[in-house]
Coordinates of C-alpha atoms (C1' of nucleotides) in Angstrom, one line a residue:
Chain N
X1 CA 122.8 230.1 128.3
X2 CA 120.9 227.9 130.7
X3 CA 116.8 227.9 130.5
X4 CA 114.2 226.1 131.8
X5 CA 110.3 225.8 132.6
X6 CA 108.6 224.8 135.4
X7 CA 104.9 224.9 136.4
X8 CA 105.5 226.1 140.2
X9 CA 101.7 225.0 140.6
X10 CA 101.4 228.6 142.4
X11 CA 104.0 231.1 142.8
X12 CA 102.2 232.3 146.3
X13 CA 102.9 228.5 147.8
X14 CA 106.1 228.3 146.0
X15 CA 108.1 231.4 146.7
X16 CA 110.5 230.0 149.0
X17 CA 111.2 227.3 147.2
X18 CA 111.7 229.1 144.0
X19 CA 114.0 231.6 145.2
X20 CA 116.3 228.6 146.6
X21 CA 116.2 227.2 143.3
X22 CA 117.6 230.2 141.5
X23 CA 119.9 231.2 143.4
X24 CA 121.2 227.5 143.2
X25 CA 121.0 226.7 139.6
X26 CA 121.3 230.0 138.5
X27 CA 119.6 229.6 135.3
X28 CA 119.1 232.5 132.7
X29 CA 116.0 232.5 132.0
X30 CA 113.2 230.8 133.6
X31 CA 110.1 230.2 131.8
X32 CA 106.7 230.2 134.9
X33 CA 103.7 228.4 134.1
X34 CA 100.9 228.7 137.3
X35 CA 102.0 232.0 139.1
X36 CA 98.1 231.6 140.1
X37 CA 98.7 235.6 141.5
X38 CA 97.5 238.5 139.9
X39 CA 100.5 241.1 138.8
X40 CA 100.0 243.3 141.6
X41 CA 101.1 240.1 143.7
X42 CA 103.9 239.3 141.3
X43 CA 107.5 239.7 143.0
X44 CA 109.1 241.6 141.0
X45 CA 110.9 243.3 143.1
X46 CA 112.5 240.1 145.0
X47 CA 113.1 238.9 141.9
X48 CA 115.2 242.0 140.8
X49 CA 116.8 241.4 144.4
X50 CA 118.2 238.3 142.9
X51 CA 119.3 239.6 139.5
X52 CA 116.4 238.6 137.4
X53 CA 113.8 240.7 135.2
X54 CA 110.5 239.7 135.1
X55 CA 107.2 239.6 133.0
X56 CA 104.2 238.5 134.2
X57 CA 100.9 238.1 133.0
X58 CA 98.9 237.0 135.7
X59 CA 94.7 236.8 136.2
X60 CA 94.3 235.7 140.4
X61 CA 93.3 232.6 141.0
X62 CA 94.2 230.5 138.5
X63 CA 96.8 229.9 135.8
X64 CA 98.8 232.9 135.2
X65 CA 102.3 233.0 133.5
X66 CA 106.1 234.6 133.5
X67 CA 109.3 235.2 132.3
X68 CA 112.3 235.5 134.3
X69 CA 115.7 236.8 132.5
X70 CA 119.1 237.8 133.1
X71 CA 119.9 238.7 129.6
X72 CA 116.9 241.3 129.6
X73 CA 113.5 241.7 128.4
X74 CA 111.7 243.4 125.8
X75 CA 109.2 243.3 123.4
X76 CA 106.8 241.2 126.3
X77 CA 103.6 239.9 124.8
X78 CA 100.5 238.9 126.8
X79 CA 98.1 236.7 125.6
X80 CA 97.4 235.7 121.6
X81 CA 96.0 239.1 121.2
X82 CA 92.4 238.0 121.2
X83 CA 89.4 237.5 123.6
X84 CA 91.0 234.9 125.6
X85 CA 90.2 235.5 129.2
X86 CA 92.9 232.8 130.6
X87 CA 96.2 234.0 131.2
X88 CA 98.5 231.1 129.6
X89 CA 100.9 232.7 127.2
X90 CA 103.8 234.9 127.9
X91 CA 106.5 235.8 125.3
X92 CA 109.4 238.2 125.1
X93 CA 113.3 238.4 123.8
X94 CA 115.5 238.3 126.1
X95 CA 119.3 238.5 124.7
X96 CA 119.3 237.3 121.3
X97 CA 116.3 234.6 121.8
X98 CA 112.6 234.6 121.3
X99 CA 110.7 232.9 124.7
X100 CA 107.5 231.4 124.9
X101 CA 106.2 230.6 128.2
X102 CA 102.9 228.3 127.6
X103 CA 100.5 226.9 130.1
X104 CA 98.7 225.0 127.9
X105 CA 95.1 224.1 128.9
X106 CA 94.5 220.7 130.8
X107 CA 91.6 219.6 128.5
X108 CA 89.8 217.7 131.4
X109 CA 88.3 214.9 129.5
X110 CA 87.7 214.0 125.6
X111 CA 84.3 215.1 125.7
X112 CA 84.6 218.1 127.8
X113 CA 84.7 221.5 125.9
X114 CA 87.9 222.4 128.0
X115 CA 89.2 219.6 125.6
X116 CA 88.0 221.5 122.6
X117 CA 89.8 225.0 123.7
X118 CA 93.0 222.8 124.5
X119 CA 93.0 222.0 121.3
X120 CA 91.9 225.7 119.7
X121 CA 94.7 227.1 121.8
X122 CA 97.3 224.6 120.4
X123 CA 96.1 225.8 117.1
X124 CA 96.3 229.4 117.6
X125 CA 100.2 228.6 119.3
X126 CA 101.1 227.4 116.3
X127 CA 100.0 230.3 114.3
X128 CA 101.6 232.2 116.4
X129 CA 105.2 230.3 116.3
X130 CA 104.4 229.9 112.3
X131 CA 104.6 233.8 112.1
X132 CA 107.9 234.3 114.2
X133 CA 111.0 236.3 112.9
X134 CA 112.8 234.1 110.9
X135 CA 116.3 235.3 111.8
X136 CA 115.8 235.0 115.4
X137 CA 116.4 232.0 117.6
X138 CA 113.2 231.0 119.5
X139 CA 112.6 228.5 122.8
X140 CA 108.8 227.4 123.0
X141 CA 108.5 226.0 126.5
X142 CA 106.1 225.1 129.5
X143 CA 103.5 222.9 130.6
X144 CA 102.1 221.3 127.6
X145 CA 99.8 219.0 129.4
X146 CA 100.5 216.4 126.3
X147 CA 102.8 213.5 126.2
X148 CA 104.3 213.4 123.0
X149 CA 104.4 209.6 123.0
X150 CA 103.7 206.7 124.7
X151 CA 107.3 206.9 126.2
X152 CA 106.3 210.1 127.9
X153 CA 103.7 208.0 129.8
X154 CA 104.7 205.7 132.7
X155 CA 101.9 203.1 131.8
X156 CA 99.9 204.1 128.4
X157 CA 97.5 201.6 128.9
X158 CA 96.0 203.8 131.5
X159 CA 95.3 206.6 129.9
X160 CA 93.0 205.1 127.1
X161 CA 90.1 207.3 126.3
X162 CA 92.1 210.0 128.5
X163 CA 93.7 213.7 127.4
X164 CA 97.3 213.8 127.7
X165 CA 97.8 210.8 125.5
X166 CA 94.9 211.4 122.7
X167 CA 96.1 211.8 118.8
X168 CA 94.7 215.3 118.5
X169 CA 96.8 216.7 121.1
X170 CA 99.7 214.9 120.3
X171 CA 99.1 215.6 116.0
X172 CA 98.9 219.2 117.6
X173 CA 102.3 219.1 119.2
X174 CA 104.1 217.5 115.8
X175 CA 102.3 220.5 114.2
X176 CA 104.0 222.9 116.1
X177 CA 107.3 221.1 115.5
X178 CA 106.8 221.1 111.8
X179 CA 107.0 225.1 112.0
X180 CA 110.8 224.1 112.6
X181 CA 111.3 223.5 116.1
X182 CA 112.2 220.4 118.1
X183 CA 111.8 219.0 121.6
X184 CA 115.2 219.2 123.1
X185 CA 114.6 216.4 125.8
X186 CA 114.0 213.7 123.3
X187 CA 116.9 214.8 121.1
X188 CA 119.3 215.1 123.7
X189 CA 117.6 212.1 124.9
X190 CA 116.0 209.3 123.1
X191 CA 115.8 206.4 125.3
X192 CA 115.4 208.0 129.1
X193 CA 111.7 208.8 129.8
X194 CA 112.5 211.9 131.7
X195 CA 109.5 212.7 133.1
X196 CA 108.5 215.7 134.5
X197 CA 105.1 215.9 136.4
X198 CA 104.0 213.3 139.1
X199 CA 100.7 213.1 140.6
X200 CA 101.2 214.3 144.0
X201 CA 98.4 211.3 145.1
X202 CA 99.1 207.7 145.7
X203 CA 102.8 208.4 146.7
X204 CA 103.1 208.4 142.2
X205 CA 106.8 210.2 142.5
X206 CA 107.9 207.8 144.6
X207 CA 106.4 204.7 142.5
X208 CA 107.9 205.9 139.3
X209 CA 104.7 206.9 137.9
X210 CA 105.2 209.7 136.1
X211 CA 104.6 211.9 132.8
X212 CA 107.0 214.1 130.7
X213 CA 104.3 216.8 130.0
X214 CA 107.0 220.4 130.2
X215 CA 109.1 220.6 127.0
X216 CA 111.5 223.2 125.6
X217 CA 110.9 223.3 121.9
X218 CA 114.1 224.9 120.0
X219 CA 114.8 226.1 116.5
X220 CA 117.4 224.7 114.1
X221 CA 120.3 227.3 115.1
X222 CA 119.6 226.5 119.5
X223 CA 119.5 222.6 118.4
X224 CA 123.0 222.8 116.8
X225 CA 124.0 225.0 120.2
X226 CA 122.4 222.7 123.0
X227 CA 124.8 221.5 124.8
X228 CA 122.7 219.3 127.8
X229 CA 118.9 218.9 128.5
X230 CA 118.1 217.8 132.3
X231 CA 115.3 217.2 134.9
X232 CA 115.6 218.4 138.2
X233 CA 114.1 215.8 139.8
X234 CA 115.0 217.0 143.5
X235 CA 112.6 219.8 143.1
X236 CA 109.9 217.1 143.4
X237 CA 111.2 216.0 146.7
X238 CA 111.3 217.9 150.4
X239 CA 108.7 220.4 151.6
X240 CA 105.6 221.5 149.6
X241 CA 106.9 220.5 146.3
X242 CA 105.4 221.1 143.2
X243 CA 103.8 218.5 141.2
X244 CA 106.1 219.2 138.4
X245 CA 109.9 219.2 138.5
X246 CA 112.1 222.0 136.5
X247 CA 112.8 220.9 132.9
X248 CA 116.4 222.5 131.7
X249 CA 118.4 223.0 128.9
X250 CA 122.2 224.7 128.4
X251 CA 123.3 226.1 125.6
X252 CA 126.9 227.0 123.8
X253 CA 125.8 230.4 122.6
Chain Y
dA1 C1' 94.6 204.1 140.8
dT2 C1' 93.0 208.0 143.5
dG3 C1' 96.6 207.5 149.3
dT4 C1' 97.2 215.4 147.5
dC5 C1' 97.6 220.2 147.1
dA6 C1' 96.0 225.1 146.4
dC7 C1' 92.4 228.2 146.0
dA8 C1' 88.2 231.1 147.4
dG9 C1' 84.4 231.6 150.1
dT10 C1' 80.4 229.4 152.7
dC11 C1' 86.0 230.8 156.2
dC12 C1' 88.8 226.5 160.6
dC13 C1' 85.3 223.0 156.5
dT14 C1' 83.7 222.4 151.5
dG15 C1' 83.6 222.4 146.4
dT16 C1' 86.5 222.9 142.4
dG17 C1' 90.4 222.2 139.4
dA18 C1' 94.6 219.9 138.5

DNA sequence: ATGTCACAGTCCCTGTGA
């Protein structure tokens, strides 16, 4: 089973690109994060054309999120179920596995109050996770907007006093983990810095300059199954790229 | 370290968010 996440920074811009992609890497199941459509916009139906299902929960403008599957789709769930008016979580089974699509808010700035919902809606994703089926394997991915550690960060010492980098986001990821999940990348890979998001100003993908910011977070039973973890960097080059690159990981199921 | 991109509306430029 091949998955992977990617923030297509809007699925309107992206389309073409997209499509390409699939029908090149062929993944399973493709977790969206930035549709920026509303559902009536969605494609579902060229996205049937190439095999996949889709879920999309989707509010115009901005953010939005999806699922893509081969392996079906059922029990989809929009939203945390409360008063939220963004549209940043997506979940649904698809085969035998639990998915989490997450666009996780940016935060802004430390003193912002979009910094204070980034870190409510961390809190509320881990409730969320903490109350999963037990017997059932689960993938928590998308665009975090958080580097877990100063490795994820091309240059640290430019982000002081910045989000991305701050301890309550990052205590918020390793609180998610402790529900018993882990971030495939860094497992698979402890000592490459695999970034995944480049600013697209001051030529930063070209420079190195970089932050690993979209994660797939696995249980126990898909850890022991994983058999690679991969960025697809080349997404990042070429026509209208998105800012962020595809984050992918194969499993042995 | 701000050299870009996408969006909507005030529409062929500007403000906002990332």
């Amino acid at each position: 089973m091949k998955v992977a996440t990617w923030n297509v920074n809007s699925l309107t811009a992206r389309f073409a690109r997209v499509e390409a992609w699939l029908a090149t890497r062929n993944p399973d199941v493709v977790l969206i994060q930035e549709t920026k459509q509303n559902d009536t916009k969605f494609p579902t139906k060229e996205l049937a054309d190439l095999g996949y299902e889709s879920a999309h929960y989707g509010q115009g403008q901005w953010n939005g999120v999806a699922i893509l599957s081969k392996l079906g789709i059922e029990d989809v769930a929009r939203g945390f179920g409360d008063d939220d008016p963004e549209a940043r979580i997506i979940a649904a089974t698809c085969g035998d596995v639990r998915v989490v699509s997450c666009y996780v808010p940016n935060g802004r700035a430390l003193d912002n109050p979009h910094y204070v919902y980034k870190l409510q809606w961390l809190e509320k994703l881990r409730d969320l996770v903490a109350a999963r089926d037990a017997n059932q394997s689960i993938v928590v991915g998308g665009d975090f907007n958080v580097t877990p550690t100063d490795f994820d960060c091309y240059d640290p010492s430019l982000f002081i006093g910045a989000t991305h980098v701050s301890e309550p986001e990052r205590e918020a990821l390793r609180a998610l983990e402790a529900t018993g999940l882990t971030d495939l990348t860094r497992a698979l890979h402890p000592d490459e810095p695999s970034y995944s998001w480049w600013d697209y100003r001051n030529g930063s993908f070209h420079r190195g300059w970089g932050l690993r910011i979209d994660l797939l977070f696995v249980d126990e039973a898909l850890l022991a199954k994983a058999s690679a973890s991969y960025v697809d960097r080349d997404e990042r080059k070429g026509e209208k790229p998105s800012d962020h690159a595809p984050v992918i990981g194969e499993f042995s199921l």
